[in-house]
Coordinates of C-alpha atoms in Angstrom, one line a residue:
M15 CA 178.6 20.8 80.4
P16 CA 180.2 23.0 83.0
S17 CA 180.9 25.7 80.5
E18 CA 177.2 26.0 79.5
R19 CA 176.2 26.2 83.2
T20 CA 178.8 28.9 83.7
S21 CA 177.5 30.8 80.8
R22 CA 173.9 30.7 82.1
L23 CA 175.0 31.8 85.6
A24 CA 177.0 34.7 84.0
A25 CA 173.9 35.7 82.0
F26 CA 171.7 35.6 85.1
A27 CA 174.2 37.6 87.0
V28 CA 174.3 40.2 84.3
V29 CA 170.6 40.4 84.1
S30 CA 170.3 40.7 87.9
V31 CA 172.9 43.4 88.0
L32 CA 171.1 45.3 85.3
L33 CA 167.8 45.0 87.1
F34 CA 169.4 46.1 90.3
V35 CA 171.0 49.0 88.6
M36 CA 167.7 50.0 87.0
L37 CA 165.9 49.6 90.4
L38 CA 168.6 51.8 92.0
G39 CA 168.3 54.3 89.2
R40 CA 164.5 54.5 89.5
L41 CA 164.8 54.8 93.3
W42 CA 167.3 57.6 92.8
Q43 CA 165.1 59.3 90.3
M44 CA 162.1 59.2 92.7
Q45 CA 163.9 60.2 95.8
V46 CA 166.4 62.7 94.5
L47 CA 165.2 64.0 91.1
Q48 CA 161.4 63.9 91.9
G49 CA 161.5 63.7 95.6
N50 CA 160.0 67.2 96.2
R51 CA 157.1 66.4 93.8
F52 CA 156.2 63.2 95.4
R53 CA 156.5 64.7 98.9
Q54 CA 154.1 67.4 97.8
L55 CA 151.6 64.9 96.4
S56 CA 151.9 62.9 99.7
E57 CA 151.2 66.0 101.7
E58 CA 148.3 67.0 99.6
N59 CA 146.8 63.5 100.0
R60 CA 147.3 63.7 103.8
L61 CA 146.4 67.4 104.3
R62 CA 143.3 69.3 103.5
D63 CA 143.0 73.1 103.6
L64 CA 139.4 74.2 104.3
R65 CA 138.1 77.7 103.9
M66 CA 136.6 79.3 107.0
P67 CA 134.0 81.8 105.8
A68 CA 134.1 85.1 107.7
P69 CA 131.0 86.2 109.5
R70 CA 129.4 89.3 107.9
G71 CA 129.3 92.5 109.9
I72 CA 126.2 93.1 112.1
L73 CA 123.6 95.8 111.1
Y74 CA 122.5 97.9 114.1
D75 CA 119.8 100.6 114.3
R76 CA 120.7 104.1 115.3
K77 CA 120.4 103.2 119.0
G78 CA 122.7 100.2 118.7
R79 CA 120.0 97.6 118.6
P80 CA 120.9 94.7 116.3
L81 CA 118.7 94.2 113.2
V82 CA 120.8 91.6 111.3
T83 CA 123.3 89.2 112.9
N84 CA 124.7 85.7 112.0
R85 CA 124.1 82.2 113.2
A86 CA 126.1 79.0 112.7
A87 CA 124.8 76.5 110.2
F88 CA 125.9 73.3 108.4
T89 CA 126.8 73.3 104.8
V90 CA 127.1 70.1 102.6
S91 CA 130.0 70.4 100.1
L92 CA 131.9 68.3 97.6
L93 CA 135.6 68.2 97.2
P94 CA 136.1 67.4 93.4
M95 CA 139.7 66.0 93.9
E96 CA 138.4 63.4 96.4
L97 CA 135.2 62.5 94.5
R98 CA 135.6 58.8 93.6
R99 CA 133.0 56.8 91.7
P100 CA 130.8 59.9 90.9
K101 CA 128.3 57.7 89.0
L102 CA 127.5 56.0 92.3
V103 CA 128.1 58.9 94.8
L104 CA 126.3 61.7 93.1
P105 CA 122.8 60.0 92.7
R106 CA 123.0 58.8 96.3
L107 CA 123.9 62.4 97.5
A108 CA 121.2 63.9 95.3
A109 CA 118.6 61.7 97.1
I110 CA 119.9 62.6 100.5
L111 CA 119.8 66.3 99.7
D112 CA 116.6 66.2 97.7
M113 CA 118.4 68.0 95.0
P114 CA 118.2 67.3 91.2
L115 CA 121.2 65.3 90.1
A116 CA 121.6 67.7 87.1
E117 CA 122.1 70.7 89.5
I118 CA 124.9 68.9 91.4
Q119 CA 126.6 68.0 88.1
L120 CA 126.2 71.6 86.9
R121 CA 127.9 73.0 90.0
L122 CA 130.7 70.5 89.7
E123 CA 131.2 71.6 86.0
Q124 CA 131.3 75.2 87.0
A125 CA 134.0 74.5 89.6
R126 CA 136.2 72.2 87.4
L127 CA 139.0 74.8 87.3
R128 CA 139.1 74.9 91.1
P129 CA 139.4 71.1 92.0
F130 CA 140.9 71.8 95.5
E131 CA 138.0 74.1 96.6
P132 CA 134.8 72.8 98.2
V133 CA 131.7 73.1 96.0
R134 CA 128.8 74.1 98.2
L135 CA 125.6 72.2 97.5
L136 CA 123.3 72.9 100.4
R137 CA 123.7 75.7 103.0
D138 CA 121.9 75.6 106.3
A139 CA 121.3 71.9 105.9
P140 CA 118.7 70.3 108.3
K141 CA 120.1 68.1 111.1
R142 CA 118.4 65.1 109.4
V143 CA 120.4 65.7 106.2
V144 CA 123.7 66.2 108.2
A145 CA 123.1 62.9 110.1
M146 CA 122.4 61.0 106.9
V147 CA 125.6 62.3 105.3
E148 CA 127.6 61.3 108.4
E149 CA 126.1 57.9 108.5
N150 CA 126.9 57.2 104.9
R151 CA 130.4 58.9 104.9
L152 CA 132.2 55.7 103.8
D153 CA 130.0 55.5 100.7
L154 CA 130.3 59.3 100.0
P155 CA 134.0 60.0 99.4
G156 CA 134.5 63.6 98.7
V157 CA 131.4 64.8 100.6
I158 CA 132.1 67.0 103.6
I159 CA 130.2 68.9 106.2
E160 CA 131.3 72.5 106.9
V161 CA 130.2 74.9 109.6
E162 CA 129.4 78.4 108.1
P163 CA 127.8 81.6 109.4
V164 CA 124.4 82.3 108.0
R165 CA 122.7 85.6 108.0
H166 CA 119.9 86.1 110.5
Y167 CA 117.3 88.9 110.1
L168 CA 116.0 89.3 113.6
Y169 CA 112.7 90.9 112.7
G170 CA 111.8 89.0 109.5
S171 CA 110.4 91.2 106.8
L172 CA 110.9 94.5 108.8
A173 CA 112.7 97.0 106.6
A174 CA 113.5 94.2 104.2
H175 CA 113.8 96.4 101.1
A176 CA 116.3 98.7 102.9
L177 CA 118.3 95.9 104.6
G178 CA 118.4 93.7 101.5
Y179 CA 119.2 90.0 101.3
L180 CA 122.0 87.6 100.2
G181 CA 122.4 85.3 97.3
E182 CA 125.2 83.4 95.4
I183 CA 127.2 85.5 93.1
D184 CA 126.3 84.8 89.5
A185 CA 128.4 84.6 86.3
A186 CA 127.6 88.1 85.2
E187 CA 128.7 89.6 88.5
L188 CA 131.9 87.5 88.5
A189 CA 132.8 89.0 85.1
S190 CA 132.2 92.5 86.4
P191 CA 135.2 94.6 87.6
A192 CA 133.0 95.8 90.5
W193 CA 133.1 92.3 92.0
E194 CA 136.8 91.6 91.5
G195 CA 138.2 89.2 94.1
Y196 CA 135.0 87.3 94.6
R197 CA 134.7 83.6 93.7
M198 CA 132.0 81.3 92.5
G199 CA 129.8 80.2 95.5
D200 CA 130.4 83.4 97.5
L201 CA 127.3 84.9 99.1
I202 CA 126.9 88.6 98.3
G203 CA 124.4 91.3 98.9
K204 CA 121.6 91.2 96.3
G205 CA 119.7 94.3 97.5
G206 CA 119.6 97.1 100.0
V207 CA 122.4 98.0 102.4
E208 CA 123.7 94.4 102.1
R209 CA 124.6 95.1 98.5
T210 CA 125.7 98.7 98.7
Y211 CA 128.1 98.0 101.5
D212 CA 129.0 94.4 100.7
R213 CA 132.8 94.9 100.8
E214 CA 132.6 96.5 104.2
L215 CA 130.3 93.7 105.5
R216 CA 132.0 90.6 104.1
G217 CA 135.3 90.4 106.1
H218 CA 138.2 88.1 105.2
D219 CA 137.9 84.3 105.1
G220 CA 140.2 82.1 107.2
R221 CA 141.9 78.7 106.5
L222 CA 141.9 75.5 108.5
R223 CA 144.6 72.8 107.8
V224 CA 143.4 69.3 108.7
E225 CA 145.1 66.0 108.5
V226 CA 143.0 63.2 107.0
D227 CA 143.3 59.5 106.5
A228 CA 142.9 57.6 103.2
R229 CA 139.2 57.8 103.4
G230 CA 139.1 61.5 104.0
R231 CA 138.2 61.3 107.7
A232 CA 139.7 64.1 109.8
L233 CA 142.5 63.0 112.2
G234 CA 143.5 66.3 113.6
I235 CA 143.9 70.1 113.1
L236 CA 147.5 71.1 112.1
G237 CA 147.0 74.8 111.6
R238 CA 144.5 77.6 111.7
D239 CA 144.4 81.0 110.0
P240 CA 141.3 82.6 111.7
A241 CA 138.6 84.4 109.7
H242 CA 138.2 88.1 110.3
P243 CA 134.6 89.3 110.6
G244 CA 133.3 92.0 108.4
K245 CA 132.8 95.5 109.6
S246 CA 129.5 96.3 111.3
L247 CA 127.2 99.2 110.3
V248 CA 125.2 101.6 112.5
L249 CA 122.2 102.5 110.4
T250 CA 120.1 105.7 110.6
I251 CA 116.9 103.6 111.0
D252 CA 115.1 103.9 114.4
L253 CA 113.6 100.5 115.2
D254 CA 110.6 102.0 117.1
I255 CA 109.7 104.3 114.2
Q256 CA 110.2 101.5 111.7
R257 CA 107.9 99.2 113.7
A258 CA 105.3 101.9 114.0
A259 CA 105.4 102.6 110.2
E260 CA 105.0 99.0 109.3
A261 CA 102.3 98.4 111.8
A262 CA 100.3 101.4 110.7
L263 CA 100.6 100.4 107.0
G264 CA 99.5 96.9 107.9
E265 CA 98.3 94.8 105.0
M266 CA 97.7 97.8 102.7
A267 CA 100.0 98.0 99.6
G268 CA 102.1 101.1 99.8
A269 CA 105.1 102.8 101.4
V270 CA 106.2 105.0 104.3
V271 CA 109.3 107.1 104.3
V272 CA 110.5 109.0 107.4
L273 CA 113.5 111.4 107.2
D274 CA 115.4 113.6 109.5
A275 CA 114.3 116.9 107.9
R276 CA 117.7 118.5 108.6
S277 CA 120.2 115.8 107.7
G278 CA 118.4 113.4 105.4
E279 CA 118.9 110.4 107.7
V280 CA 116.3 107.8 107.0
L281 CA 114.5 107.1 110.3
A282 CA 112.2 104.5 108.7
I283 CA 111.4 103.2 105.3
A284 CA 108.7 100.6 104.8
S285 CA 107.2 98.9 101.8
H286 CA 104.3 96.4 101.7
P287 CA 103.9 93.7 100.5
A288 CA 107.4 92.7 101.7
F289 CA 109.4 89.5 102.0
D290 CA 111.5 87.7 104.6
P291 CA 115.2 88.0 103.8
N292 CA 115.8 84.9 105.9
A293 CA 114.4 82.9 103.0
F294 CA 117.5 83.9 101.0
A295 CA 120.1 83.7 103.8
A296 CA 121.3 80.2 102.9
G297 CA 120.1 80.0 99.3
I298 CA 116.5 80.1 98.3
S299 CA 115.0 77.1 96.6
P300 CA 113.8 77.4 92.9
R301 CA 110.3 76.7 94.1
A302 CA 110.3 79.5 96.7
W303 CA 111.9 81.9 94.3
A304 CA 109.3 81.2 91.7
R305 CA 106.5 81.9 94.3
L306 CA 108.1 85.3 95.1
A307 CA 108.9 86.3 91.5
T308 CA 105.4 85.5 90.3
D309 CA 103.5 87.0 93.3
R310 CA 101.1 89.6 91.9
G311 CA 101.6 91.7 95.0
L312 CA 105.2 92.3 93.9
P313 CA 106.8 91.8 97.3
L314 CA 110.3 92.2 96.0
L315 CA 109.5 95.7 94.7
S316 CA 110.5 98.6 97.0
R317 CA 107.5 100.9 96.6
A318 CA 109.3 103.6 98.6
V319 CA 112.3 103.9 96.2
D320 CA 111.8 101.9 93.0
S321 CA 108.2 102.5 92.2
T322 CA 106.6 105.7 90.9
Y323 CA 103.1 107.1 91.3
E324 CA 100.9 110.0 90.2
P325 CA 101.3 112.4 93.2
G326 CA 97.8 113.9 93.0
S327 CA 97.2 116.8 95.4
V328 CA 100.6 116.5 97.3
F329 CA 102.0 118.0 94.1
K330 CA 99.9 121.1 94.9
V331 CA 102.9 122.1 97.1
V332 CA 104.9 122.5 93.9
T333 CA 102.1 124.4 92.1
A334 CA 101.6 126.8 95.1
A335 CA 105.4 127.4 95.3
A336 CA 105.7 128.0 91.6
A337 CA 102.8 130.4 91.5
L338 CA 104.2 132.4 94.5
A339 CA 107.7 132.5 93.0
R340 CA 106.4 133.6 89.6
G341 CA 104.1 136.2 91.0
T342 CA 101.0 134.6 89.5
A343 CA 99.6 134.3 93.1
T344 CA 100.2 136.0 96.4
R345 CA 99.1 135.5 100.0
A346 CA 96.1 137.7 99.2
T347 CA 95.0 135.9 96.0
R348 CA 91.3 134.9 96.1
V349 CA 89.4 132.5 93.9
T350 CA 85.7 131.7 93.8
C351 CA 85.0 127.9 93.6
N352 CA 81.5 126.9 92.4
G353 CA 82.7 123.3 91.8
I354 CA 83.4 123.8 88.1
F355 CA 86.4 125.1 86.2
R356 CA 85.9 125.9 82.5
L357 CA 88.8 125.8 80.0
G358 CA 87.7 126.4 76.4
G359 CA 85.3 123.7 75.7
W360 CA 86.4 121.5 78.6
V361 CA 84.7 121.4 82.0
F362 CA 86.7 120.3 85.1
R363 CA 84.6 119.3 88.1
D364 CA 85.8 119.6 91.7
L365 CA 84.7 117.3 94.5
K366 CA 82.7 120.1 96.2
V367 CA 81.8 123.8 96.2
H368 CA 84.3 125.7 98.3
G369 CA 83.1 129.2 97.8
T370 CA 85.6 132.1 97.8
V371 CA 89.0 131.0 99.2
D372 CA 92.2 132.8 99.7
F373 CA 95.6 131.3 99.1
V374 CA 96.0 129.7 102.6
E375 CA 92.4 128.3 102.5
G376 CA 92.8 127.1 98.9
V377 CA 95.8 125.0 100.1
A378 CA 94.1 123.9 103.4
Q379 CA 91.0 122.7 101.7
S380 CA 92.9 121.3 98.6
C381 CA 90.5 123.2 96.3
N382 CA 91.0 121.9 92.8
V383 CA 89.4 125.0 91.2
F384 CA 91.9 127.1 93.0
F385 CA 94.8 125.1 91.7
W386 CA 93.5 124.8 88.2
T387 CA 93.4 128.6 88.2
L388 CA 96.9 128.8 89.5
G389 CA 98.2 126.2 87.1
T390 CA 96.9 127.8 84.0
R391 CA 98.2 131.2 85.1
T392 CA 101.6 129.8 86.0
G393 CA 102.2 127.3 83.2
G394 CA 103.6 123.8 83.0
D395 CA 107.2 124.8 82.4
A396 CA 107.3 127.0 85.5
M397 CA 105.7 124.2 87.6
A398 CA 108.3 121.7 86.1
E399 CA 111.1 124.0 87.0
M400 CA 109.9 124.3 90.6
A401 CA 109.3 120.5 90.8
R402 CA 112.9 119.8 89.8
A403 CA 114.2 122.4 92.2
L404 CA 112.4 120.4 94.9
G405 CA 114.1 117.2 93.8
L406 CA 111.2 115.6 91.9
G407 CA 111.9 113.8 88.7
E408 CA 115.4 112.8 89.6
R409 CA 117.2 110.2 91.8
T410 CA 117.8 111.4 95.4
G411 CA 121.1 109.6 95.6
I412 CA 120.1 107.4 98.5
D413 CA 122.7 104.7 99.3
L414 CA 120.7 101.8 97.8
P415 CA 121.6 99.9 94.7
S416 CA 118.6 101.0 92.7
E417 CA 116.2 104.0 92.6
S418 CA 113.7 105.3 90.1
P419 CA 114.0 108.9 88.9
G420 CA 110.3 109.4 88.3
L421 CA 109.1 111.9 85.6
I422 CA 108.4 115.6 85.6
P423 CA 107.1 116.6 82.1
D424 CA 107.4 119.9 80.4
S425 CA 106.6 121.3 76.9
A426 CA 110.0 120.2 75.5
W427 CA 109.5 116.6 76.8
K428 CA 106.0 116.4 75.4
Q429 CA 107.1 117.6 72.0
R430 CA 110.0 115.1 72.0
T431 CA 108.0 112.1 73.2
Q432 CA 104.5 112.7 72.2
G433 CA 105.0 114.8 69.1
E434 CA 102.5 117.4 70.3
P435 CA 102.6 120.9 71.8
W436 CA 101.8 121.6 75.4
Y437 CA 98.2 122.6 75.9
P438 CA 96.4 124.6 78.6
G439 CA 94.7 121.4 79.6
D440 CA 98.2 120.0 80.4
D441 CA 98.7 123.0 82.7
A442 CA 95.4 122.1 84.5
N443 CA 96.3 118.5 84.9
M444 CA 99.8 119.1 86.1
A445 CA 98.6 121.7 88.7
I446 CA 96.8 118.9 90.6
G447 CA 99.5 116.3 90.1
Q448 CA 97.9 114.4 87.3
G449 CA 98.8 113.7 83.7
W450 CA 102.4 112.4 83.2
V451 CA 103.8 113.4 86.5
N452 CA 105.3 110.5 88.4
V453 CA 107.2 110.5 91.7
T454 CA 108.5 108.2 94.4
P455 CA 107.5 108.4 98.1
L456 CA 111.1 109.1 98.9
Q457 CA 111.1 112.1 96.6
V458 CA 107.9 113.4 98.2
A459 CA 109.4 113.1 101.7
R460 CA 112.5 115.0 100.5
M461 CA 110.3 117.7 98.9
I462 CA 108.2 118.3 102.0
A463 CA 111.4 118.4 104.2
A464 CA 112.8 121.1 102.0
V465 CA 109.8 123.2 102.4
G466 CA 109.8 122.7 106.2
N467 CA 113.5 123.3 106.8
G468 CA 113.7 126.5 104.7
G469 CA 115.0 125.2 101.4
T470 CA 117.7 122.6 102.2
L471 CA 117.3 119.7 99.8
V472 CA 118.7 116.9 102.0
R473 CA 120.4 113.8 100.6
P474 CA 118.7 110.7 102.1
H475 CA 121.1 108.1 103.5
L476 CA 120.8 104.9 105.5
V477 CA 124.3 104.4 107.2
R478 CA 125.6 106.5 110.0
R479 CA 128.8 104.8 111.1
V480 CA 131.1 101.9 110.1
L481 CA 132.4 100.0 113.1
G482 CA 135.9 98.7 113.0
A483 CA 136.2 94.9 112.7
D484 CA 138.0 93.0 115.6
G485 CA 137.8 96.1 117.8
G486 CA 139.5 98.3 115.2
P487 CA 138.7 102.0 114.9
S488 CA 135.3 103.1 113.6
R489 CA 134.5 105.9 111.3
S490 CA 131.5 108.1 110.6
I491 CA 129.9 108.2 107.2
P492 CA 130.1 111.8 106.0
V493 CA 126.7 113.4 105.5
P494 CA 126.2 113.7 101.7
P495 CA 126.1 117.2 100.4
A496 CA 122.7 118.8 100.3
G497 CA 121.2 121.0 97.6
S498 CA 119.2 124.1 98.2
V499 CA 116.0 125.7 97.0
A500 CA 116.2 129.5 96.6
F501 CA 112.8 130.4 98.2
R502 CA 112.1 134.1 98.8
P503 CA 111.2 134.7 102.4
D504 CA 107.6 135.8 101.5
V505 CA 107.1 132.6 99.4
L506 CA 108.4 130.3 102.1
A507 CA 106.4 132.0 104.9
T508 CA 103.1 131.8 102.9
L509 CA 103.7 128.2 101.9
Q510 CA 104.5 127.1 105.4
E511 CA 101.5 128.9 106.8
A512 CA 99.2 127.2 104.3
L513 CA 100.6 123.7 105.0
A514 CA 100.1 124.2 108.7
A515 CA 96.5 125.2 108.0
V516 CA 96.0 121.8 106.2
V517 CA 96.4 120.1 109.6
E518 CA 94.8 122.8 111.8
R519 CA 91.5 123.1 109.9
G520 CA 91.9 121.5 106.5
T521 CA 91.9 118.1 104.8
G522 CA 94.7 116.8 107.1
R523 CA 92.9 117.4 110.5
G524 CA 93.1 113.7 111.2
V525 CA 96.8 113.9 111.8
A526 CA 96.6 116.5 114.5
I527 CA 98.6 115.6 117.7
P528 CA 98.0 117.6 120.9
G529 CA 101.2 119.6 121.7
L530 CA 102.8 119.0 118.4
K531 CA 102.4 121.4 115.5
V532 CA 102.3 119.5 112.2
A533 CA 102.3 120.9 108.7
G534 CA 101.5 118.8 105.7
K535 CA 99.4 118.0 102.5
T536 CA 96.9 115.3 101.7
G537 CA 96.5 113.8 98.2
S538 CA 94.2 111.5 96.2
A539 CA 95.7 110.6 92.9
E540 CA 93.6 109.3 90.1
N541 CA 95.2 106.5 88.1
P542 CA 94.2 104.2 85.3
R543 CA 94.8 101.1 87.3
G544 CA 91.9 101.3 89.8
Q545 CA 90.9 103.4 92.8
P546 CA 92.9 106.6 93.5
H547 CA 96.1 106.4 95.5
A548 CA 96.1 108.0 98.9
W549 CA 98.9 110.3 99.9
F550 CA 100.0 112.3 102.9
A551 CA 103.2 114.3 103.3
A552 CA 104.1 116.2 106.5
Y553 CA 106.9 117.7 108.7
A554 CA 107.0 118.4 112.4
P555 CA 107.3 120.4 114.5
A556 CA 106.0 123.0 112.0
G557 CA 108.2 125.8 113.4
D558 CA 111.4 123.8 113.6
P559 CA 111.0 120.5 111.7
R560 CA 113.0 117.5 112.8
V561 CA 111.0 114.8 111.1
A562 CA 109.5 114.6 107.6
V563 CA 107.2 111.8 106.5
A564 CA 105.6 110.7 103.3
V565 CA 102.9 108.0 103.1
L566 CA 101.5 106.3 100.0
V567 CA 98.7 103.8 100.0
E568 CA 97.9 102.2 96.7
H569 CA 94.2 102.5 95.8
G570 CA 93.6 104.0 99.2
R571 CA 91.2 106.6 97.7
R572 CA 91.4 109.4 100.2
G573 CA 94.7 110.7 101.6
G574 CA 93.1 112.5 104.6
L575 CA 91.2 109.3 105.6
V576 CA 93.7 106.6 104.9
A577 CA 97.2 107.9 104.6
A578 CA 97.1 110.7 107.2
P579 CA 96.4 108.3 110.2
I580 CA 99.5 106.3 109.2
A581 CA 101.5 109.5 109.3
K582 CA 100.0 110.3 112.7
A583 CA 101.1 106.9 114.1
V584 CA 104.6 107.5 112.8
L585 CA 104.8 111.0 114.3
Q586 CA 103.5 109.7 117.6
A587 CA 106.3 107.0 117.6
A588 CA 108.9 109.8 116.9
F589 CA 107.7 112.4 119.4
G590 CA 105.3 110.6 121.8
P591 CA 101.6 110.3 121.8
G592 CA 100.7 113.6 123.5
A593 CA 102.0 117.1 124.2
V594 CA 105.8 116.9 124.3
P595 CA 108.0 119.9 123.5
Q596 CA 111.0 117.8 122.7
A597 CA 111.6 114.9 120.4
R598 CA 111.7 111.5 122.1
E599 CA 115.1 110.2 123.1
G600 CA 117.2 109.0 120.2
V601 CA 115.3 111.1 117.6
P602 CA 117.4 114.0 116.4

């Protein structure tokens, strides 16, 4: 049977050769035709590129004192491409992080188109959580710990509404052209300066190339592309004045705005109740957010910029200016106040009998009968025209992401919205800042500054200078263009004399400071939501104003008793407690 054995050997040899040829062919295909692809896969399995978030720029006050900085913190993230056995890993991770499993799964789903990028689950993780993740690393493939900068607001809730806070970018923002270049998971400004100047503050992220073993453990760093910090900002805020404003406001709901009366720089801007932006720095929990969002005190609302109020007697500045400009009153105008003003069948009652008052005393004593008389003589449309000229009823243009315009009504507005003509009673109500008139404290501060500085309608702003990142050149922020109010010299002189008399011998005597001449106006605004709001607006020094201030206390009842002392504390912080001819160092 030699021939049969030979045949089998020949067949075996043919099969062996064929198998060898196939093996060689497959080897050639893998090493030559697909060599680059498999080399890339091998490198990707061995190497890991990690993003190094750039620290945001620092926020300084006008004297160079930091208000907002950064601190290092741990972030727990997931790498989708390295996530093995998700049904086992994710529940265990959810328990360690005390996070709902559904939330982790949702974040993974949102990131499914970016499998090589870390999905951040918990920023600013406690040391206990970091230790548990490290201890269970072998059972948590795909889970990594990153070190990231976290925003640190040095003074907690101080100037919170002006500084703003951070939060993760949402789907609507990602879809907006305004946020082009941002990615899911990025922290962005959600309010205040943090949002308005986000692109200047955010910087450029770096990259870290790390070699890892089969279990994802780091073996060494192969390359580093450093992160470049964002640009820092020098704000117009003066920390001392800001502290004084917030301390004087205390636990009362309200707002304080302090402006440079010549340039519009915001020296202080306070709103209470407030919130601590540090709660948002690393991502706020749903429970904490719910507490803030449902708080009846509305701590997230900026009462200085976003909320409007009936101005009450501070609006008498407008009425007085309109009457003088229209010639329906002069410096010599006299009105007898017996505590009652009759208009047709209506009777308006003043708080007291003032007797016969001239223009200056009518303003100084805030006599309602005097202003009802001026208002009905001058008319609502003329008062509305002057109010708008002084910046009321429109946004000031401050560099914040939101601002309420308020409302200045006139006869056309009433016919359009109420379907009624304008009545003489509307003139009387408007003359003392009641009815439909609504303004913001920021607008009132701007208005009083315009009267004090001779008619310049300044543009409030919060940023003085942008500092170059990594030692680069810095640049000043151009002062926004100001408007102007065309006061006649006689109108301006009479108005300024009357406002100075308010503090010298009128309803604002409580704000008098030895050695510093202050001019201003008190206000108590009736409102349908409870006790009257208390107002005070002032500028100083009265002859050459450098500072303008507006104070609003919700349901404070009397402006001269409640709001004026707050303004006094602010002016003392700006100029010193006693007789000082010059502004304190650092105040323009």
